XYZ file of C-alpha atoms in Angstrom:
784
model
C 35.482 15.562 21.546
C 34.794 14.725 17.705
C 33.028 17.534 15.507
C 29.557 16.754 15.002
C 28.318 15.929 11.337
C 26.026 18.790 9.906
C 22.393 18.259 10.542
C 22.733 17.058 14.144
C 20.448 19.573 15.410
C 17.649 20.752 13.022
C 16.919 23.278 11.722
C 20.080 24.871 12.065
C 19.408 28.055 14.173
C 19.633 31.422 12.081
C 22.576 33.298 12.381
C 22.259 36.864 13.881
C 24.307 39.840 12.503
C 26.542 41.163 14.912
C 28.353 43.517 12.788
C 28.422 47.423 12.655
C 25.048 49.117 12.537
C 25.197 52.452 10.389
C 22.429 54.916 9.481
C 22.986 54.739 5.622
C 23.806 51.174 4.160
C 26.213 53.081 1.477
C 28.336 54.066 4.507
C 29.223 50.765 5.900
C 32.918 50.051 6.152
C 33.258 46.478 5.041
C 30.487 44.738 2.932
C 27.649 42.713 4.901
C 28.072 38.936 4.835
C 26.113 36.940 1.922
C 22.935 35.613 2.408
C 23.125 32.009 3.456
C 21.487 29.521 1.105
C 20.739 26.150 2.844
C 22.715 23.364 1.030
C 23.961 19.982 2.359
C 27.691 18.910 1.799
C 28.955 19.206 -1.581
C 29.591 15.398 -1.569
C 25.578 14.947 -1.217
C 24.416 12.979 -4.134
C 20.904 13.050 -5.998
C 18.873 10.181 -4.728
C 16.269 8.223 -6.483
C 14.345 5.969 -3.955
C 12.127 3.283 -5.894
C 9.730 0.989 -4.075
C 7.466 -1.272 -5.996
C 4.547 -2.865 -4.412
C 3.462 -6.739 -3.435
C 6.498 -8.021 -5.543
C 8.005 -11.358 -4.210
C 11.912 -12.020 -4.483
C 11.185 -14.483 -7.276
C 9.091 -12.242 -9.731
C 11.406 -9.831 -11.340
C 13.893 -11.020 -14.120
C 16.682 -9.350 -12.406
C 16.367 -11.899 -9.599
C 15.392 -14.823 -11.822
C 11.884 -14.390 -11.964
C 9.656 -14.731 -14.960
C 8.740 -11.115 -15.203
C 10.973 -8.981 -17.565
C 12.356 -5.935 -15.811
C 15.149 -4.514 -18.273
C 15.277 -1.440 -15.870
C 16.296 -3.344 -12.978
C 18.718 -5.392 -14.893
C 20.079 -2.596 -16.219
C 20.661 -0.875 -12.988
C 22.127 -4.051 -11.738
C 24.394 -4.737 -14.422
C 25.812 -1.341 -13.614
C 25.601 -1.531 -9.770
C 25.167 -3.950 -7.127
C 22.172 -6.811 -6.303
C 21.341 -7.326 -2.628
C 20.431 -10.848 -2.136
C 19.255 -10.721 1.533
C 17.407 -7.367 1.761
C 14.345 -7.393 4.084
C 11.018 -5.703 4.608
C 8.427 -5.928 7.018
C 5.869 -8.254 5.274
C 3.222 -5.485 4.676
C 2.497 -2.134 3.029
C 2.476 0.762 5.632
C 4.889 -0.725 8.092
C 7.555 -1.268 5.274
C 7.351 2.352 4.038
C 6.880 3.867 7.585
C 10.339 1.885 8.650
C 12.141 2.633 5.513
C 11.461 6.364 5.621
C 12.090 6.550 9.438
C 14.914 4.332 9.835
C 13.206 2.910 12.839
C 11.598 -0.402 13.472
C 7.901 -0.231 12.543
C 6.193 -0.542 15.657
C 8.675 2.228 17.156
C 6.716 4.597 14.719
C 3.191 2.928 15.505
C 2.940 1.259 12.301
C 2.593 -2.177 13.409
C -0.172 -2.860 10.573
C -1.475 -0.996 7.998
C -3.467 2.206 8.786
C -6.782 0.984 8.215
C -6.445 -1.380 11.306
C -5.021 1.172 13.976
C -5.619 0.525 17.611
C -4.706 2.686 20.616
C -1.616 0.106 21.341
C 1.520 2.442 21.013
C 3.030 0.075 18.457
C -0.144 0.091 16.340
C -1.586 3.783 16.605
C -0.508 4.743 12.952
C 0.526 7.956 14.298
C 4.369 8.380 13.816
C 5.487 10.437 17.025
C 7.645 13.610 16.584
C 10.589 12.236 18.258
C 11.127 10.120 15.065
C 11.370 12.853 12.543
C 11.504 10.873 8.867
C 14.451 11.058 6.130
C 12.800 13.197 3.834
C 12.415 16.171 6.559
C 15.811 15.818 7.593
C 17.056 16.008 4.203
C 14.604 18.982 3.441
C 15.693 20.749 6.312
C 19.526 20.019 5.141
C 19.027 21.577 1.989
C 17.673 18.813 -0.343
C 14.700 19.418 -2.575
C 12.031 16.456 -1.819
C 9.367 15.176 -3.621
C 7.306 11.769 -3.277
C 5.237 10.270 -6.410
C 2.736 7.542 -5.916
C 1.724 5.733 -2.935
C 1.913 6.737 0.433
C -0.351 4.528 2.964
C 1.008 6.183 6.180
C -1.622 8.722 6.892
C -3.906 7.677 9.858
C -7.228 6.891 8.218
C -9.097 9.469 10.466
C -6.769 12.026 9.272
C -7.278 11.007 5.652
C -10.383 13.543 4.922
C -10.167 16.947 3.058
C -10.012 18.609 6.270
C -6.887 16.996 7.996
C -5.058 17.493 9.908
C -2.146 16.919 7.699
C 0.666 16.284 9.779
C 1.062 13.063 8.788
C 0.868 13.522 5.226
C 3.679 13.544 2.899
C 3.338 17.166 2.210
C 3.897 17.799 5.902
C 6.309 14.936 6.562
C 9.230 16.454 4.490
C 8.171 16.452 1.047
C 8.035 19.563 -0.861
C 5.925 17.966 -3.465
C 3.644 15.201 -3.343
C 1.498 13.655 -6.086
C -0.248 10.306 -5.863
C -2.795 8.641 -3.673
C -2.810 8.651 0.199
C -4.339 4.988 0.912
C -3.342 1.244 0.350
C -4.412 0.858 -3.019
C -6.150 2.456 -5.752
C -7.371 2.056 -9.387
C -4.990 2.442 -11.998
C -7.491 3.844 -14.526
C -9.480 6.301 -12.056
C -7.273 7.021 -9.169
C -7.849 9.039 -6.022
C -5.332 11.528 -6.858
C -4.032 13.849 -4.219
C -1.494 16.762 -5.209
C -0.189 18.180 -2.031
C -3.322 18.106 0.295
C -5.702 18.573 -2.416
C -7.819 15.924 -3.921
C -7.720 16.107 -7.765
C -9.578 13.902 -10.500
C -7.500 12.165 -13.222
C -7.809 13.418 -16.787
C -10.969 12.364 -18.683
C -8.875 10.351 -21.290
C -9.582 6.638 -22.094
C -6.047 5.965 -22.414
C -5.379 7.024 -19.160
C -3.088 4.922 -16.443
C -1.569 6.065 -13.372
C 1.942 4.425 -13.995
C 2.697 6.830 -16.792
C 1.161 9.603 -15.092
C 3.384 8.938 -12.076
C 6.448 8.592 -14.098
C 5.535 11.990 -16.322
C 4.994 14.125 -13.286
C 8.712 12.691 -11.552
C 10.275 13.550 -14.947
C 8.824 17.079 -14.745
C 9.571 17.698 -11.241
C 13.356 16.533 -11.792
C 13.599 18.597 -15.052
C 12.613 21.381 -13.290
C 14.309 21.060 -10.288
C 17.716 20.590 -12.056
C 17.026 23.878 -14.241
C 16.215 25.952 -11.413
C 18.627 24.793 -8.350
C 21.309 22.580 -10.271
C 23.673 23.033 -7.508
C 20.747 21.494 -5.105
C 20.565 17.492 -4.939
C 17.331 16.281 -5.051
C 15.711 13.192 -2.906
C 12.937 11.763 -5.277
C 10.918 8.879 -3.639
C 8.956 7.148 -6.475
C 6.556 4.459 -5.160
C 3.926 3.897 -7.964
C 1.798 1.672 -6.101
C 2.552 -0.871 -8.722
C 1.971 -4.310 -8.709
C -0.377 -4.079 -5.837
C -4.145 -5.038 -6.888
C -5.829 -4.358 -8.846
C -3.462 -5.442 -11.678
C -4.284 -3.238 -14.192
C -2.247 -2.951 -17.372
C -3.195 -2.323 -21.001
C -3.818 -5.162 -23.115
C -0.869 -4.937 -25.385
C 1.396 -5.647 -22.633
C -0.375 -8.713 -21.457
C -0.071 -9.906 -24.945
C 3.208 -10.420 -24.631
C 2.827 -12.905 -22.004
C 0.135 -15.303 -23.813
C 0.999 -18.904 -23.048
C 3.840 -18.091 -20.988
C 2.278 -19.660 -17.554
C 0.367 -22.524 -18.923
C 2.707 -25.081 -17.025
C 1.294 -23.765 -13.815
C 2.992 -22.413 -10.538
C 4.882 -25.425 -9.714
C 6.743 -25.356 -12.791
C 7.250 -21.828 -12.676
C 8.940 -22.066 -9.073
C 11.259 -24.701 -10.367
C 12.063 -22.612 -13.701
C 12.605 -19.904 -11.359
C 14.705 -21.179 -9.022
C 17.395 -22.655 -11.821
C 17.650 -19.217 -13.034
C 18.390 -17.462 -9.508
C 20.839 -20.099 -8.763
C 22.701 -19.308 -12.207
C 22.381 -15.665 -11.247
C 23.974 -15.926 -7.965
C 21.190 -14.517 -5.889
C 20.820 -17.812 -4.177
C 23.652 -20.422 -3.643
C 24.069 -23.457 -5.813
C 23.669 -25.559 -2.923
C 20.444 -23.992 -1.690
C 17.339 -26.015 -1.282
C 13.913 -24.961 -2.998
C 11.380 -24.921 -0.335
C 8.322 -27.335 -0.454
C 4.676 -25.965 -1.408
C 2.765 -25.556 1.718
C 0.017 -28.042 1.983
C -2.667 -25.065 2.453
C -1.867 -24.210 -1.079
C -3.128 -26.422 -3.744
C -0.841 -27.961 -6.399
C -1.249 -26.945 -9.932
C -2.320 -30.451 -11.299
C -4.903 -30.736 -8.721
C -6.555 -27.380 -10.285
C -9.614 -28.475 -12.088
C -9.105 -28.391 -15.837
C -11.609 -25.712 -16.460
C -9.920 -23.305 -14.316
C -6.189 -23.552 -15.572
C -7.019 -21.174 -18.438
C -8.009 -18.282 -16.355
C -5.753 -18.924 -13.514
C -2.870 -19.004 -16.091
C -4.175 -15.629 -17.485
C -4.214 -13.941 -13.928
C -0.313 -14.565 -14.418
C 0.018 -13.126 -17.703
C -1.514 -10.172 -16.343
C 0.218 -9.947 -13.180
C 3.794 -10.065 -15.330
C 2.642 -7.732 -17.774
C 1.922 -5.151 -14.590
C 5.380 -5.799 -13.661
C 6.887 -5.292 -16.649
C 4.774 -2.128 -17.437
C 5.931 -0.631 -13.896
C 9.514 -1.561 -14.751
C 9.476 0.383 -17.895
C 7.803 3.453 -16.517
C 10.451 3.497 -13.809
C 12.849 3.337 -16.558
C 11.584 6.347 -18.282
C 12.495 8.284 -14.813
C 15.788 6.808 -14.847
C 16.242 7.795 -18.585
C 15.463 11.223 -17.679
C 18.133 11.510 -15.079
C 20.532 10.056 -17.622
C 19.595 12.602 -20.148
C 20.579 15.450 -17.641
C 24.003 13.854 -17.416
C 23.646 13.329 -13.829
C 22.764 9.310 -13.538
C 26.327 8.543 -12.337
C 25.967 11.024 -9.838
C 22.561 9.948 -8.512
C 22.504 7.318 -5.920
C 19.578 4.858 -7.257
C 17.911 2.574 -4.430
C 15.418 0.064 -6.531
C 13.877 -2.113 -3.906
C 11.532 -4.393 -5.737
C 8.697 -4.723 -3.415
C 7.652 -3.578 -0.167
C 6.678 -7.289 1.075
C 6.264 -10.681 -0.371
C 3.833 -11.470 -3.563
C 0.188 -11.077 -2.076
C -1.768 -14.065 -1.250
C -5.060 -11.963 -0.625
C -6.666 -13.014 -3.761
C -7.796 -16.331 -2.488
C -7.178 -19.906 -3.902
C -8.616 -19.169 -7.030
C -7.721 -15.464 -7.498
C -10.477 -12.833 -7.645
C -12.126 -10.730 -10.291
C -13.176 -8.202 -7.926
C -11.160 -8.279 -5.121
C -13.559 -6.829 -3.036
C -15.449 -10.121 -3.365
C -12.694 -12.029 -1.627
C -12.835 -9.463 1.541
C -16.871 -9.392 1.550
C -17.996 -12.822 1.226
C -19.059 -12.966 -2.456
C -16.489 -14.946 -4.064
C -18.856 -17.708 -4.660
C -20.496 -15.712 -7.509
C -17.050 -15.880 -9.423
C -17.613 -19.528 -10.696
C -15.840 -21.133 -13.776
C -18.681 -20.037 -16.161
C -18.334 -16.265 -14.867
C -14.570 -16.618 -15.076
C -15.014 -17.965 -18.890
C -17.115 -15.077 -19.734
C -15.228 -12.151 -18.254
C -11.399 -13.397 -18.317
C -10.579 -11.334 -21.240
C -11.446 -8.302 -19.136
C -9.012 -8.700 -16.476
C -6.293 -5.980 -16.592
C -8.966 -3.605 -17.619
C -11.159 -0.950 -15.904
C -14.106 -3.241 -15.736
C -12.179 -5.724 -13.519
C -10.327 -5.461 -10.101
C -8.408 -8.432 -10.402
C -6.016 -10.074 -8.154
C -4.160 -13.369 -8.796
C -4.542 -16.546 -7.030
C -2.400 -17.711 -4.184
C -0.313 -20.552 -5.729
C 0.903 -17.568 -8.149
C 1.559 -15.533 -5.117
C 3.897 -18.243 -3.766
C 5.706 -18.987 -6.908
C 6.491 -15.012 -7.055
C 8.337 -15.785 -3.657
C 10.320 -18.472 -4.987
C 12.672 -20.125 -3.257
C 11.265 -19.162 0.091
C 8.164 -20.296 1.941
C 5.147 -17.926 2.270
C 3.920 -14.683 1.058
C 3.189 -11.170 2.180
C 1.559 -10.703 5.600
C 3.560 -13.848 6.697
C 6.704 -11.742 8.697
C 7.861 -15.289 10.159
C 9.326 -16.486 7.104
C 11.324 -14.801 4.238
C 8.599 -15.356 1.295
C 7.213 -12.623 2.911
C 10.072 -10.449 4.069
C 12.934 -10.927 1.201
C 12.934 -8.504 -1.426
C 15.352 -8.099 -4.262
C 17.314 -4.625 -4.252
C 19.464 -2.935 -6.593
C 21.980 -0.091 -5.438
C 23.344 1.917 -8.577
C 25.847 4.968 -8.170
C 28.770 4.347 -10.858
C 30.486 7.457 -9.335
C 31.233 6.224 -6.108
C 30.723 2.319 -6.684
C 33.711 0.575 -8.401
C 31.712 -2.733 -8.695
C 29.995 -3.411 -11.575
C 27.053 -6.441 -11.729
C 28.178 -7.879 -8.750
C 25.951 -9.440 -5.839
C 26.077 -8.719 -2.056
C 25.254 -11.244 0.451
C 25.382 -9.284 3.802
C 22.076 -9.122 5.658
C 20.147 -5.989 5.474
C 16.827 -4.669 6.353
C 14.700 -1.581 5.076
C 15.433 0.307 8.276
C 18.766 0.477 6.641
C 18.061 2.670 4.001
C 17.811 6.221 6.001
C 21.223 5.814 7.561
C 22.719 4.741 4.231
C 21.280 7.811 2.401
C 22.414 10.051 5.485
C 25.784 8.485 5.545
C 26.188 9.058 1.603
C 25.069 12.727 1.903
C 27.513 13.254 4.651
C 24.719 14.503 7.026
C 24.193 13.488 10.694
C 21.507 11.229 12.211
C 20.219 14.121 14.216
C 19.583 13.991 17.630
C 17.172 17.113 18.125
C 14.584 18.131 15.519
C 12.325 21.095 16.033
C 13.350 21.117 19.586
C 12.221 17.283 20.194
C 15.071 14.840 21.077
C 14.863 12.076 18.604
C 14.715 8.015 19.250
C 18.174 7.086 17.463
C 17.528 5.171 14.223
C 17.691 1.383 14.443
C 19.044 0.567 10.947
C 22.893 0.981 9.941
C 24.122 1.861 6.973
C 24.650 -0.401 3.860
C 27.675 1.770 2.738
C 30.493 -0.309 4.184
C 29.565 -3.239 1.694
C 29.732 -1.270 -1.309
C 33.200 -1.984 -2.520
C 33.605 -5.030 0.173
C 31.801 -8.036 -1.095
C 33.549 -10.226 1.778
C 32.884 -7.532 4.612
C 31.175 -8.995 7.558
C 27.447 -7.900 8.143
C 26.799 -5.204 10.424
C 22.846 -5.580 10.678
C 23.209 -8.633 13.213
C 19.475 -8.759 15.029
C 15.994 -8.087 13.639
C 12.780 -9.136 14.645
C 9.746 -9.411 12.609
C 6.045 -9.388 13.307
C 2.679 -8.853 11.377
C -0.577 -10.035 12.995
C 0.775 -12.431 15.134
C 3.464 -13.865 12.492
C 6.647 -13.226 14.046
C 10.453 -14.085 13.734
C 13.692 -13.183 14.691
C 17.120 -12.999 12.975
C 20.259 -12.958 14.906
C 23.686 -13.582 13.422
C 22.881 -16.184 10.549
C 19.945 -18.115 13.030
C 16.607 -17.542 12.446
C 13.378 -18.553 14.730
C 9.897 -18.048 13.432
C 6.261 -18.924 13.766
C 3.622 -18.487 11.256
C 0.313 -17.482 13.316
C -2.152 -16.665 10.786
C -2.639 -17.798 7.103
C -2.776 -14.836 4.773
C -5.923 -15.285 2.665
C -7.956 -16.447 5.557
C -9.444 -13.074 6.369
C -11.969 -13.923 9.240
C -11.937 -16.673 12.132
C -10.407 -16.780 15.211
C -6.563 -18.018 14.798
C -5.129 -20.307 17.558
C -4.123 -19.147 20.789
C -0.706 -17.616 20.788
C 0.392 -20.193 23.391
C -0.220 -22.943 20.717
C 2.062 -21.539 18.144
C 4.726 -23.868 17.007
C 8.138 -22.489 16.538
C 10.685 -23.252 13.851
C 14.723 -23.135 13.838
C 17.066 -22.616 11.008
C 20.696 -21.701 10.408
C 20.482 -19.813 7.500
C 24.543 -19.796 7.088
C 24.130 -23.661 5.803
C 20.298 -23.348 4.857
C 19.745 -20.111 2.703
C 16.177 -20.955 2.223
C 14.974 -21.860 5.853
C 14.060 -25.441 4.348
C 15.656 -27.567 7.249
C 13.864 -27.007 10.602
C 16.124 -27.840 13.653
C 13.828 -26.711 16.477
C 13.728 -30.390 17.666
C 17.542 -31.148 17.080
C 18.575 -27.840 18.857
C 16.071 -26.428 21.474
C 18.760 -24.422 23.355
C 19.262 -22.175 20.332
C 15.542 -22.100 19.744
C 14.844 -20.884 23.481
C 17.591 -18.343 23.049
C 16.005 -16.926 20.180
C 12.324 -16.628 21.443
C 13.682 -14.858 24.459
C 15.641 -12.851 22.124
C 12.290 -12.138 20.338
C 10.663 -11.149 23.502
C 13.266 -8.595 24.282
C 13.164 -7.094 20.971
C 9.324 -7.118 21.035
C 9.232 -5.276 24.507
C 11.709 -2.679 23.501
C 9.947 -1.747 20.247
C 6.262 -1.839 21.232
C 5.377 -5.208 19.597
C 3.394 -6.031 22.548
C 0.629 -6.561 23.097
C 0.493 -8.916 20.158
C -2.696 -8.369 18.040
C -3.840 -11.041 15.441
C -7.413 -9.848 14.891
C -8.168 -9.157 11.153
C -11.777 -8.356 10.038
C -12.432 -6.817 13.550
C -9.796 -4.261 13.443
C -11.349 -2.800 10.408
C -14.273 -1.478 12.213
C -13.036 1.440 14.437
C -15.558 0.803 17.070
C -13.889 -2.365 18.016
C -10.259 -1.395 16.828
C -10.935 1.875 19.321
C -9.541 4.529 16.970
C -11.017 7.721 16.255
C -13.279 8.569 13.437
C -13.812 11.647 11.612
C -17.669 11.729 11.656
C -19.414 11.761 15.097
C -22.959 10.996 15.694
C -25.426 9.134 13.481
C -26.257 12.245 10.768
C -23.947 13.554 8.329
C -25.183 16.609 6.343
C -23.456 16.900 2.686
C -23.334 19.708 0.441
C -22.655 19.878 -3.648
C -18.727 19.844 -4.162
C -18.149 17.350 -1.305
C -16.692 14.280 -3.443
C -14.713 11.102 -2.729
C -14.783 11.041 0.946
C -13.497 7.640 1.586
C -15.033 5.111 3.893
C -12.702 6.025 6.656
C -14.037 9.730 7.051
C -17.599 9.243 6.035
C -20.359 7.589 7.817
C -20.488 4.356 8.101
C -23.897 2.564 6.545
C -22.866 -0.921 6.272
C -24.606 -3.713 8.395
C -27.438 -1.492 9.532
C -30.643 0.532 8.609
C -30.083 4.026 6.990
C -31.550 6.850 5.163
C -30.315 8.914 2.390
C -32.295 12.401 1.938
C -31.826 15.251 -0.348
C -33.571 18.469 -1.019
C -33.594 19.215 -4.731
C -34.631 21.592 -7.388
C -36.048 20.109 -10.721
C -36.860 22.005 -13.583
C -40.249 22.962 -14.198
C -40.858 20.026 -16.557
C -39.274 17.566 -14.158
C -36.668 16.360 -16.584
C -33.649 15.538 -14.621
C -30.747 13.041 -14.588
C -28.217 12.141 -12.177
C -26.698 11.298 -8.930
C -27.754 12.852 -5.472
C -25.538 10.777 -3.195
C -23.076 7.717 -4.193
C -20.806 5.699 -2.312
C -18.477 3.209 -3.368
C -17.655 2.116 -7.150
C -17.597 -0.543 -9.516
C -16.376 -2.773 -6.869
C -19.429 -2.203 -4.888
C -21.244 0.445 -3.347
C -24.960 2.203 -3.687
C -26.376 5.392 -5.531
C -29.351 7.306 -5.077
C -30.249 9.278 -8.168
C -32.661 10.424 -10.394
C -33.560 8.859 -13.927
C -35.397 10.031 -16.550
C -37.180 12.278 -13.925
C -37.669 9.236 -11.594
C -36.089 8.581 -8.237
C -33.977 5.531 -8.095
C -31.874 3.696 -5.812
C -29.153 0.558 -6.971
C -27.017 -1.206 -4.852
C -23.972 -3.074 -6.302
C -22.709 -6.174 -4.269
C -18.945 -6.349 -5.556
C -20.014 -5.874 -8.741
C -21.312 -9.194 -9.021
C -25.017 -8.948 -7.897
C -27.291 -5.630 -8.437
C -30.703 -4.520 -7.581
C -32.180 -1.305 -8.738
C -35.317 0.124 -7.313
C -37.236 2.826 -9.254
C -40.254 5.024 -8.186
C -43.560 4.470 -9.838
C -44.134 8.048 -10.760
C -41.846 10.801 -11.686
C -40.537 13.381 -8.660
C -42.078 16.645 -10.628
C -40.372 19.980 -11.068
C -40.053 22.287 -8.363
C -38.249 22.194 -4.783
C -38.910 18.573 -3.254
C -37.279 16.448 -0.585
C -36.822 13.025 -1.721
C -35.381 10.087 0.580
C -34.551 6.276 0.280
C -34.577 4.414 3.371
C -32.862 0.958 3.747
C -34.523 -1.247 6.311
C -31.560 -3.944 7.133
C -32.920 -7.311 7.829
C -30.505 -7.853 11.030
C -29.202 -10.997 12.143
C -25.689 -10.546 11.510
C -23.597 -8.990 8.926
C -23.925 -8.531 5.160
C -27.452 -9.240 5.286
C -29.920 -7.768 2.608
C -33.055 -5.381 3.373
C -35.812 -3.544 1.744
C -35.295 -0.139 0.028
C -38.203 2.399 -0.034
C -38.304 5.586 -2.008
C -40.348 8.600 -0.842
C -41.153 12.120 -2.565
C -42.037 14.825 -0.098
C -42.992 12.266 2.572
C -44.996 9.883 0.263
C -43.910 6.427 -0.692
C -43.347 6.197 -4.323
C -41.739 2.823 -4.846
C -39.834 -0.301 -2.954
C -37.743 -3.005 -3.813
C -35.308 -5.791 -1.979
C -31.454 -5.895 -1.975
C -30.527 -9.618 -1.085
C -26.895 -8.977 0.289
C -24.955 -6.067 1.250
C -20.978 -5.476 2.141
C -20.171 -6.725 5.563
C -16.580 -5.213 5.473
C -15.560 -2.180 2.887
C -16.981 -0.960 -0.550
C -13.688 0.364 -1.983
C -10.463 1.221 -0.609
C -10.045 4.252 -3.019
C -13.428 5.255 -4.040
C -15.788 7.601 -2.034
C -18.929 9.108 -1.065
C -19.920 11.766 -3.384
C -22.572 14.445 -3.806
C -24.049 15.375 -7.199
C -21.978 12.941 -9.056
C -19.921 9.674 -9.184
C -16.252 9.956 -9.608
C -13.845 7.237 -9.963
C -15.567 4.328 -11.450
C -19.563 4.366 -11.403
C -21.286 2.374 -9.018
C -24.418 2.203 -11.241
C -23.860 1.540 -14.901
C -26.721 3.038 -16.560
C -26.198 6.854 -15.769
C -27.321 9.016 -18.557
C -24.995 12.059 -17.814
C -21.203 12.261 -17.812
C -19.959 10.827 -14.234
C -23.811 10.600 -13.244
C -23.587 14.563 -12.863
C -26.834 15.641 -11.711
C -28.761 18.238 -14.016
C -30.925 19.752 -11.275
C -29.901 21.268 -8.222
C -28.868 20.156 -4.778
C -29.323 22.295 -1.979
C -28.215 19.513 0.504
C -28.082 15.944 1.322
C -27.950 13.965 4.254
C -27.242 10.301 5.412
C -28.714 9.130 8.800
C -28.143 5.841 10.423
C -31.254 3.829 11.891
C -31.375 3.200 15.540
C -31.699 -0.744 14.978
C -28.980 -3.141 16.763
C -26.787 -3.415 13.512
C -25.464 -6.497 12.922
C -21.618 -5.800 13.135
C -21.656 -5.333 17.031
C -22.323 -9.247 17.274
C -19.241 -11.437 16.957
C -17.861 -9.909 13.782
C -15.428 -12.484 12.950
C -17.854 -15.682 13.697
C -20.368 -13.781 11.546
C -18.297 -13.089 8.698
C -16.704 -16.513 8.731
C -20.240 -17.942 8.435
C -20.776 -15.480 5.220
C -17.766 -16.867 3.677
C -17.558 -20.515 4.527
C -17.250 -21.209 0.757
C -13.587 -20.262 1.020
């Protein structure tokens, strides 16, 4: 029987001393065995795993794209490019699959965590039978650290009281510094250190990207200073280039005028470079632009200027991310260990994002909440120079996303086509890989990352961890291809599915069907039985450009059947194509942290994200606080605030008067101020919002009270039907992150009086979001 590799059973049982026992240690006849220090096999390399966000195959210059990425080019020049490496088409599933080595539905991550349901493939709770790679490495003697985006924590577990079982700090990472959710403001990120929320420095020049690089460099330097004989596993996942596309203006200036030719011309230019680089074959075909995406020449002249600038900002953001990734690489080189470090640089966790809509978004929350109508050509002309900066929460137009996925069809979310799933990947390990600057064309998937690292570390894929029998990893190691460019590929079959968009790869053939359009967030897609399947032979048609479904129905039927087999095996069924509806936990059927209709709050409770705070959207509610003001009644600042510059509400005191501000997507604002001051002493102050009803996203009337007496009222015309922000939160006594209200008189709106307690109560109206949410939001967004 073959000997098992180290790590087959974890943790390794402690060895019991069975030697002689004496009263006096000085009288031992033989020395005691030395204390065992946990270490992996001596050949185990340091590992730097880099995962960028929302970068299509055709964005990086390393793969022919228009955005300069010198770090990626440098690593590829001394290593290997993989031209047929694939992700799942969206954030959380790719990350969960990569770190577990299993298909995303197997680990409960069939969609992003914010849309979890009770179905086994969509719960967002990784089972303990699928322990992830960092925990395996940690228990095998690696030091492990993650910097950047997580997006694997079930949303009802993302609050300050946990549970923390699925947080990075309890999933194998000894060090975590970054953010838990799917996106964050690059200037005021929702930072977590371990399991503790921290605020970014009060620095006008702060940006998350260099901060993450700084923290990663500090960690690596310390790790090698203290335990140089111990390898590290550093997962660097900065969240760039996910929206918002935030980048300093001097980086944006480098791309002025570089995209005036428009997205169709950029696709053609990129395709020519890709063929020259050999990352697509010379006989490959550039797939046509889908009819759903407008031609650049058809865009109104008055919009082309800001549309081109959207892409200038995005390209700068990608170069900026690559630059700071390069600083981490430089730090490893400075320690003299780069050649002995396995670097895997995955340029995107899915295709480029089309979630900005057909014309892009100045405030991305507007695209999701039905407010894009306010972003007129005149609005863009007035605000275009602000995109990339802290006042905007910007995203580029669909046409650019499609161009960034050149030469393939479609974009992020579209798991059926390679535009959504093919991502350029680089492997760099000069000490062990002889090839330099070569391209590997073997077909691989993100589930292959964990098996690759374990093989190269000389470690087993454990069959038992913490007493639990493990589901075998589904991926295959890529190591066989390192020095064998013509080796037969070993990843032969792979299904894809995101929100009903689905496909199957098998020995060069692909069958797929696009079920949903990614920028259409609401409205009912067709019944699954109406989906039209396509068939491609990618051994002769690299880009999936020639549909053979009608010519070869037998092969199509074979692959459709294979998809059903794989879907059944890995918890893909039942298919779930709901979008807006699944954002609401009441419809999705997932737990919520806060139960009931009342939430009592106290000073010090800040940045409670929307998934762990009471939901006030689409209904009546009240905000109440017991406060102590100085005798003269002079007071300023926030009592309660939820959201940020992208939208939300604030209940505060201004110049001694009670006030309520509603910010709809940063585009439409209403402020109500009391007719008289609150006055000194202890008071109970209250803001009541009476919702209009009759659907979601409607307006209402705000009435202010001091000690039960009405002191002012006013109207809010429109409210958020979906969400205020993915990363801002509910605050007591100040407004963290970007402000909901721009007029606070104190820093961060910090309250100058004393808050004894605050409370939010939900009204008893039949709140609108319980009535046909998809249809209602579709009506609210019919301009799209």
